CSV table of C-alpha atoms in Angstrom, one decimal:
chain,number,residue,atom,x,y,z
P,1,MET,CA,-0.2,0.1,0.0
P,2,SER,CA,1.5,3.4,-1.0
P,3,GLU,CA,1.8,6.3,1.4
P,4,LEU,CA,-1.0,8.1,-0.6
P,5,ALA,CA,-3.6,5.6,0.7
P,6,HIS,CA,-3.1,6.6,4.1
P,7,ALA,CA,-2.7,10.5,3.3
P,8,PRO,CA,-5.1,12.5,5.6
P,9,VAL,CA,-8.6,13.6,3.9
P,10,ALA,CA,-9.8,16.7,4.7
P,11,GLU,CA,-13.3,15.4,4.3
P,12,ALA,CA,-12.6,12.3,6.2
P,13,PHE,CA,-15.1,10.9,8.7
P,14,THR,CA,-13.7,11.1,12.1
P,15,ASP,CA,-15.7,8.1,13.8
P,16,PRO,CA,-18.5,5.8,13.0
P,17,ALA,CA,-21.1,8.1,15.0
P,18,GLU,CA,-20.1,11.2,13.2
P,19,ALA,CA,-20.0,9.1,9.8
P,20,ALA,CA,-23.5,7.8,10.7
P,21,ALA,CA,-24.8,11.5,11.2
P,22,ARG,CA,-23.2,13.2,8.0
P,23,LEU,CA,-24.8,10.2,6.1
P,24,GLU,CA,-28.1,10.9,7.8
P,25,GLU,CA,-28.0,14.5,6.9
P,26,ALA,CA,-27.3,13.3,3.2
P,27,GLY,CA,-30.5,11.1,3.3
P,28,TYR,CA,-28.9,7.9,4.1
P,29,LEU,CA,-29.8,6.2,7.4
P,30,ALA,CA,-26.8,4.1,8.1
P,31,ASP,CA,-27.0,1.1,11.0
P,32,ASP,CA,-24.1,0.5,13.1
P,33,ALA,CA,-22.3,-1.9,10.5
P,34,ALA,CA,-22.5,0.5,7.7
P,35,SER,CA,-21.7,3.7,9.7
P,36,THR,CA,-18.4,1.7,11.1
P,37,VAL,CA,-17.3,0.6,7.6
P,38,ALA,CA,-17.9,4.2,6.2
P,39,TYR,CA,-15.5,5.6,8.8
P,40,LEU,CA,-13.0,2.7,8.3
P,41,ALA,CA,-12.7,3.4,4.8
P,42,ASP,CA,-11.1,6.5,5.5
P,43,ALA,CA,-9.1,5.6,8.6
P,44,LEU,CA,-7.7,2.6,6.8
P,45,GLY,CA,-7.7,3.9,3.2
P,46,LYS,CA,-9.5,0.9,1.8
P,47,PRO,CA,-12.4,0.6,-0.6
P,48,ILE,CA,-15.8,-0.6,0.7
P,49,LEU,CA,-17.2,-3.8,-0.9
P,50,ALA,CA,-21.1,-3.4,-0.4
P,51,GLU,CA,-22.8,-6.8,-1.2
P,52,GLY,CA,-26.4,-7.6,-1.0
P,53,PRO,CA,-29.8,-8.0,-3.2
P,54,ALA,CA,-30.6,-5.3,-5.5
P,55,GLY,CA,-32.4,-2.4,-4.1
P,56,VAL,CA,-31.1,-2.5,-0.7
P,57,GLY,CA,-29.2,0.8,-0.6
P,58,LYS,CA,-25.7,0.0,-1.7
P,59,THR,CA,-25.5,2.6,-4.5
P,60,GLU,CA,-27.3,5.1,-2.3
P,61,LEU,CA,-24.5,4.7,0.1
P,62,ALA,CA,-22.1,6.0,-2.3
P,63,ARG,CA,-24.2,8.8,-3.4
P,64,ALA,CA,-24.9,9.7,0.2
P,65,ALA,CA,-21.1,9.5,1.1
P,66,ALA,CA,-20.3,11.9,-2.0
P,67,ILE,CA,-22.7,14.5,-0.5
P,68,ALA,CA,-21.7,13.9,3.0
P,69,ARG,CA,-18.0,14.6,2.0
P,70,ASP,CA,-18.9,17.4,-0.4
P,71,ALA,CA,-17.2,15.4,-3.2
P,72,ARG,CA,-17.7,14.6,-6.6
P,73,LEU,CA,-19.2,11.4,-7.5
P,74,VAL,CA,-17.7,9.4,-10.4
P,75,ARG,CA,-19.7,6.2,-11.2
P,76,LEU,CA,-18.3,3.3,-13.3
P,77,GLN,CA,-21.3,1.1,-14.2
P,78,CYS,CA,-20.3,-2.4,-14.8
P,79,TYR,CA,-21.6,-4.8,-17.2
P,80,GLU,CA,-20.6,-7.8,-19.0
P,81,GLY,CA,-18.0,-7.3,-21.6
P,82,LEU,CA,-16.8,-4.0,-20.1
P,83,ASP,CA,-13.2,-3.3,-21.2
P,84,GLU,CA,-10.3,-0.9,-20.3
P,85,ALA,CA,-11.3,1.4,-23.0
P,86,SER,CA,-14.5,2.0,-21.5
P,87,ALA,CA,-13.6,2.0,-18.0
P,88,LEU,CA,-10.0,3.6,-18.0
P,89,TYR,CA,-9.4,5.6,-21.0
P,90,GLU,CA,-9.2,5.6,-25.0
P,91,TRP,CA,-7.5,7.6,-27.6
P,92,ASP,CA,-9.6,9.9,-29.9
P,93,TYR,CA,-8.7,8.1,-33.0
P,94,ARG,CA,-10.7,10.5,-35.3
P,95,LYS,CA,-9.0,13.6,-33.8
P,96,GLN,CA,-5.6,11.7,-34.0
P,97,LEU,CA,-6.3,11.0,-37.8
P,98,LEU,CA,-7.2,14.6,-38.5
P,99,ALA,CA,-4.0,15.8,-36.7
P,100,VAL,CA,-1.8,13.6,-39.0
P,101,GLN,CA,-3.6,14.5,-42.1
P,102,ALA,CA,-3.2,18.1,-41.0
P,103,GLN,CA,0.7,17.8,-40.9
P,104,PRO,CA,1.8,15.5,-43.7
P,105,ASP,CA,5.3,16.6,-43.7
P,106,ARG,CA,5.8,15.3,-40.0
P,107,ASP,CA,7.6,11.9,-39.7
P,108,TRP,CA,6.3,8.9,-37.7
P,109,ASP,CA,8.2,9.5,-34.4
P,110,ASP,CA,7.2,13.3,-34.2
P,111,ALA,CA,3.6,12.7,-35.1
P,112,SER,CA,3.2,9.9,-32.6
P,113,ALA,CA,4.8,11.9,-29.8
P,114,HIS,CA,2.5,14.5,-30.6
P,115,ILE,CA,-1.1,12.5,-31.0
P,116,TYR,CA,-0.6,10.6,-27.8
P,117,GLY,CA,-0.8,13.6,-25.9
P,118,GLU,CA,-3.5,15.0,-23.5
P,119,ALA,CA,-5.5,16.8,-26.3
P,120,PHE,CA,-6.1,13.2,-27.8
P,121,LEU,CA,-7.0,11.5,-24.4
P,122,LEU,CA,-10.7,10.5,-23.7
P,123,GLU,CA,-10.8,9.8,-19.7
P,124,ARG,CA,-13.2,7.1,-18.5
P,125,PRO,CA,-14.3,6.8,-14.8
P,126,LEU,CA,-11.4,5.4,-13.4
P,127,LEU,CA,-8.8,7.5,-15.0
P,128,ARG,CA,-11.0,10.5,-14.0
P,129,ALA,CA,-11.2,9.4,-10.6
P,130,LEU,CA,-7.6,9.0,-10.2
P,131,ARG,CA,-6.7,12.4,-11.9
P,132,SER,CA,-9.4,14.4,-10.1
P,133,ASP,CA,-7.9,17.3,-8.1
P,134,GLU,CA,-11.3,17.4,-6.3
P,135,PRO,CA,-12.4,15.2,-3.3
P,136,THR,CA,-14.0,12.3,-5.3
P,137,VAL,CA,-16.1,9.3,-4.3
P,138,LEU,CA,-15.6,6.5,-7.0
P,139,LEU,CA,-18.6,4.2,-7.3
P,140,ILE,CA,-17.7,0.9,-9.0
P,141,ASP,CA,-21.5,-0.3,-9.4
P,142,GLU,CA,-22.2,-4.2,-9.9
P,143,VAL,CA,-18.9,-5.2,-10.0
P,144,ASP,CA,-19.9,-8.8,-10.2
P,145,LYS,CA,-21.1,-8.4,-14.0
P,146,VAL,CA,-17.5,-7.9,-15.0
P,147,ASP,CA,-15.3,-10.9,-15.9
P,148,VAL,CA,-12.4,-12.1,-13.7
P,149,ASP,CA,-9.9,-10.5,-16.2
P,150,PHE,CA,-11.2,-7.2,-15.7
P,151,GLU,CA,-10.9,-7.4,-11.9
P,152,ALA,CA,-7.0,-7.7,-12.5
P,153,LEU,CA,-7.2,-4.1,-13.7
P,154,LEU,CA,-9.3,-3.0,-10.6
P,155,LEU,CA,-6.5,-4.8,-8.3
P,156,GLU,CA,-3.8,-2.6,-9.5
P,157,ILE,CA,-5.9,0.4,-8.9
P,158,LEU,CA,-7.3,-0.4,-5.5
P,159,ASP,CA,-3.6,-1.3,-4.2
P,160,ASP,CA,-1.9,1.7,-4.7
P,161,TYR,CA,-4.3,4.1,-6.4
P,162,GLN,CA,-2.4,4.2,-9.4
P,163,VAL,CA,-2.5,2.6,-13.0
P,164,SER,CA,0.1,2.1,-15.9
P,165,VAL,CA,-1.0,3.6,-19.0
P,166,PRO,CA,1.6,2.7,-21.8
P,167,GLU,CA,1.6,5.9,-23.8
P,168,LEU,CA,1.6,8.0,-20.4
P,169,GLY,CA,3.6,5.8,-17.8
P,170,THR,CA,2.2,5.3,-14.4
P,171,VAL,CA,-0.6,7.6,-13.5
P,172,THR,CA,-1.0,8.0,-9.6
P,173,ALA,CA,-4.0,9.4,-7.9
P,174,ARG,CA,-3.7,13.2,-7.2
P,175,ARG,CA,-5.9,12.6,-4.0
P,176,ARG,CA,-7.3,9.4,-2.9
P,177,PRO,CA,-10.5,8.8,-3.9
P,178,TYR,CA,-13.2,7.4,-1.6
P,179,VAL,CA,-14.3,4.1,-3.1
P,180,VAL,CA,-17.5,1.9,-3.0
P,181,LEU,CA,-17.8,-1.4,-5.0
P,182,THR,CA,-21.2,-2.6,-5.2
P,183,SER,CA,-22.0,-6.6,-6.0
P,184,ASN,CA,-25.8,-8.0,-6.3
P,185,ARG,CA,-23.8,-11.5,-5.7
P,186,THR,CA,-24.8,-12.7,-9.3
P,187,ARG,CA,-21.5,-14.5,-9.1
P,188,GLU,CA,-18.6,-15.0,-6.3
P,189,LEU,CA,-15.9,-12.3,-6.6
P,190,SER,CA,-12.1,-13.2,-6.3
P,191,GLU,CA,-10.6,-13.5,-3.0
P,192,ALA,CA,-8.0,-11.2,-4.2
P,193,LEU,CA,-10.5,-8.4,-4.5
P,194,LYS,CA,-12.0,-9.0,-1.4
P,195,ARG,CA,-9.0,-9.1,0.4
P,196,ARG,CA,-8.4,-5.4,-0.8
P,197,CYS,CA,-11.7,-4.2,0.5
P,198,LEU,CA,-13.8,-3.9,3.6
P,199,TYR,CA,-16.7,-6.1,3.5
P,200,LEU,CA,-20.2,-5.0,4.3
P,201,SER,CA,-23.4,-7.0,3.9
P,202,LEU,CA,-26.5,-5.1,3.2
P,203,ASP,CA,-30.1,-6.5,3.2
P,204,TYR,CA,-33.4,-5.2,3.2
P,205,PRO,CA,-34.1,-3.0,6.4
P,206,ASP,CA,-36.6,-4.1,9.0
P,207,PRO,CA,-40.1,-2.3,8.8
P,208,GLU,CA,-38.9,0.3,11.5
P,209,ARG,CA,-35.9,1.4,9.6
P,210,GLU,CA,-37.7,1.3,6.2
P,211,ALA,CA,-40.4,3.6,7.7
P,212,ALA,CA,-38.0,5.9,9.1
P,213,ILE,CA,-36.1,6.1,5.6
P,214,VAL,CA,-39.4,6.8,4.1
P,215,ARG,CA,-40.2,9.5,6.3
P,216,ALA,CA,-36.7,11.0,5.9
P,217,ARG,CA,-37.0,11.1,2.1
P,218,VAL,CA,-40.6,11.9,1.8
P,219,PRO,CA,-41.0,14.6,4.5
P,220,ASP,CA,-44.8,15.0,3.6
P,221,ALA,CA,-45.5,11.3,4.4
P,222,THR,CA,-47.1,10.7,7.8
P,223,ALA,CA,-45.7,8.3,10.2
P,224,ALA,CA,-49.0,6.1,9.6
P,225,LEU,CA,-48.3,6.0,6.0
P,226,ALA,CA,-44.7,5.2,6.2
P,227,ASP,CA,-45.4,2.5,8.8
P,228,ARG,CA,-48.3,0.9,6.7
P,229,LEU,CA,-46.0,1.0,3.5
P,230,ALA,CA,-43.0,-0.7,5.1
P,231,ALA,CA,-45.3,-3.3,6.7
P,232,VAL,CA,-46.9,-4.0,3.2
P,233,VAL,CA,-43.6,-4.0,1.4
P,234,ARG,CA,-42.2,-6.3,4.0
P,235,SER,CA,-45.1,-8.7,3.2
P,236,LEU,CA,-44.6,-8.4,-0.6
P,237,ARG,CA,-41.0,-9.5,-0.4
P,238,GLU,CA,-42.2,-12.6,1.5
P,239,LEU,CA,-43.8,-13.6,-1.7
P,240,ASP,CA,-42.1,-15.8,-4.4
P,241,LEU,CA,-41.4,-12.8,-6.5
P,242,ARG,CA,-39.2,-12.3,-9.5
P,243,LYS,CA,-38.0,-9.1,-8.3
P,244,PRO,CA,-38.9,-7.9,-4.7
P,245,PRO,CA,-39.5,-4.4,-4.2
P,246,SER,CA,-36.5,-2.2,-3.6
P,247,ILE,CA,-36.2,0.7,-0.6
P,248,ALA,CA,-36.1,3.3,-3.6
P,249,GLU,CA,-39.6,1.9,-5.0
P,250,THR,CA,-41.0,2.0,-1.5
P,251,ILE,CA,-40.2,5.8,-1.5
P,252,ASP,CA,-41.8,6.0,-4.9
P,253,TRP,CA,-45.1,4.3,-3.4
P,254,ALA,CA,-45.2,6.9,-0.8
P,255,ARG,CA,-44.9,9.8,-3.3
P,256,THR,CA,-47.3,8.1,-5.6
P,257,LEU,CA,-50.2,7.8,-2.9
P,258,LEU,CA,-49.5,11.4,-1.6
P,259,ALA,CA,-49.9,12.6,-5.2
P,260,ILE,CA,-53.2,10.8,-6.1
P,261,ALA,CA,-54.8,9.9,-3.0
P,262,GLU,CA,-53.5,12.2,-0.3
P,263,GLY,CA,-51.6,9.5,1.4
P,264,GLU,CA,-54.3,7.1,2.1
P,265,ALA,CA,-53.1,3.4,1.8
P,266,ASP,CA,-56.1,1.0,2.2
P,267,PRO,CA,-55.8,-2.2,0.2
P,268,GLN,CA,-57.6,-0.9,-3.0
P,269,ARG,CA,-55.5,2.2,-3.3
P,270,LEU,CA,-52.3,-0.1,-2.8
P,271,ALA,CA,-53.5,-2.9,-5.3
P,272,ALA,CA,-54.3,0.0,-7.9
P,273,THR,CA,-50.7,1.5,-7.4
P,274,ALA,CA,-48.9,-1.8,-7.1
P,275,GLY,CA,-47.0,-1.1,-10.5
P,276,VAL,CA,-44.9,1.2,-8.5
P,277,VAL,CA,-43.1,-1.7,-6.8
P,278,LEU,CA,-43.7,-4.7,-8.8
P,279,LYS,CA,-42.6,-4.5,-12.3
P,280,HIS,CA,-43.1,-7.9,-13.7
P,281,ASP,CA,-46.7,-9.3,-14.9
P,282,ASP,CA,-46.5,-12.5,-12.6
P,283,ASP,CA,-45.3,-10.5,-9.8
P,284,LEU,CA,-47.9,-7.7,-10.1
P,285,GLU,CA,-50.7,-10.3,-10.4
P,286,ALA,CA,-49.2,-12.1,-7.2
P,287,GLY,CA,-49.0,-8.7,-5.4
P,288,VAL,CA,-52.2,-7.5,-6.3
P,289,ALA,CA,-54.0,-10.8,-5.2
P,290,HIS,CA,-52.2,-10.6,-1.9
P,291,LEU,CA,-53.3,-6.9,-1.2
P,292,ARG,CA,-56.5,-7.6,-2.2
P,293,GLY,CA,-56.7,-10.5,0.2
P,294,GLN,CA,-56.0,-8.1,3.2
P,295,SER,CA,-59.1,-6.3,3.0
P,296,ALA,CA,-60.5,-8.3,5.8
P,297,SER,CA,-57.1,-8.4,7.5
P,298,ARG,CA,-54.8,-5.5,7.1
P,299,VAL,CA,-51.2,-6.3,6.3
P,300,GLY,CA,-49.1,-5.4,9.1
P,301,ASP,CA,-51.6,-4.3,11.7
P,302,GLY,CA,-51.2,-7.8,13.6
P,303,THR,CA,-54.8,-9.1,12.9
P,304,PRO,CA,-55.0,-12.7,11.4
P,305,ASN,CA,-56.4,-12.9,8.0
P,306,PRO,CA,-59.6,-15.1,8.5
P,307,ARG,CA,-59.7,-16.3,5.2
P,308,GLY,CA,-56.3,-17.4,5.0
P,309,VAL,CA,-56.0,-16.5,1.5
P,310,ALA,CA,-53.2,-14.7,-0.7
P,311,GLY,CA,-50.8,-14.7,2.4
P,312,PRO,CA,-47.0,-14.9,1.9
P,313,ARG,CA,-45.9,-18.0,0.1
P,314,PRO,CA,-42.5,-19.2,1.5
P,315,ARG,CA,-39.6,-19.3,-0.9
């Protein structure tokens, strides 16, 4: 690990409690594990690897860290087939060709020394974060979608916050970015990558925490609406769905009900607006049947459903 990785950062979190408070001001309610890891990422100069199902707030943690640290957020969205040209840098070949054609009398050595310079360099997220003079949060989102070969590039960057560019030499971070990697666990990441990171396992929050998140993000939502939605979403997640509702979708549902039903959340209105949180036909069908089955027994109020229909199905 280079000395840079341990260099003091002006915007660093000073302890877990202070990290939790600043993240909360940024709209992210961190539990003890998340706030501790957020602090340790500064104290130890290590990236965070946040793993968990889609929609539990992994990406939002990076966004909130950027706000809390008054830093620029640089995001690398990973996907299958992602390569160095899209993640690190590439050369503007069209501009290079025009430059060569504009000066035909130059020999190749002279021309190549000219066209592999800053004027022709196209920065991509990883290089942009390393070369940034501003405080930066680097989000490497859904890293489980890249192949193992691409992980080797990340290892070099995460080890010493530097990378080798053949035409430019070694590029070292001007100031260490605060790095958050996220994974939906679609594949097992390499042990080498995990060793370089602080691990944070995130899951859906309990109804009390999710209601608090709704109230924090939707100030107009009453406590009763937030509690009701948190309980309903919890019950929907217990169904055998292709894609369970995310926290962000719970927040959208609260905004939807405020917009069209003045915050009323009876089973009929919930069923009519279930498309806000359920995005597949079979999920929507199962969810609506579940919600309509609650007419005699409201979800989350502790009253048993006497009809015993449309309840959560075990996974």
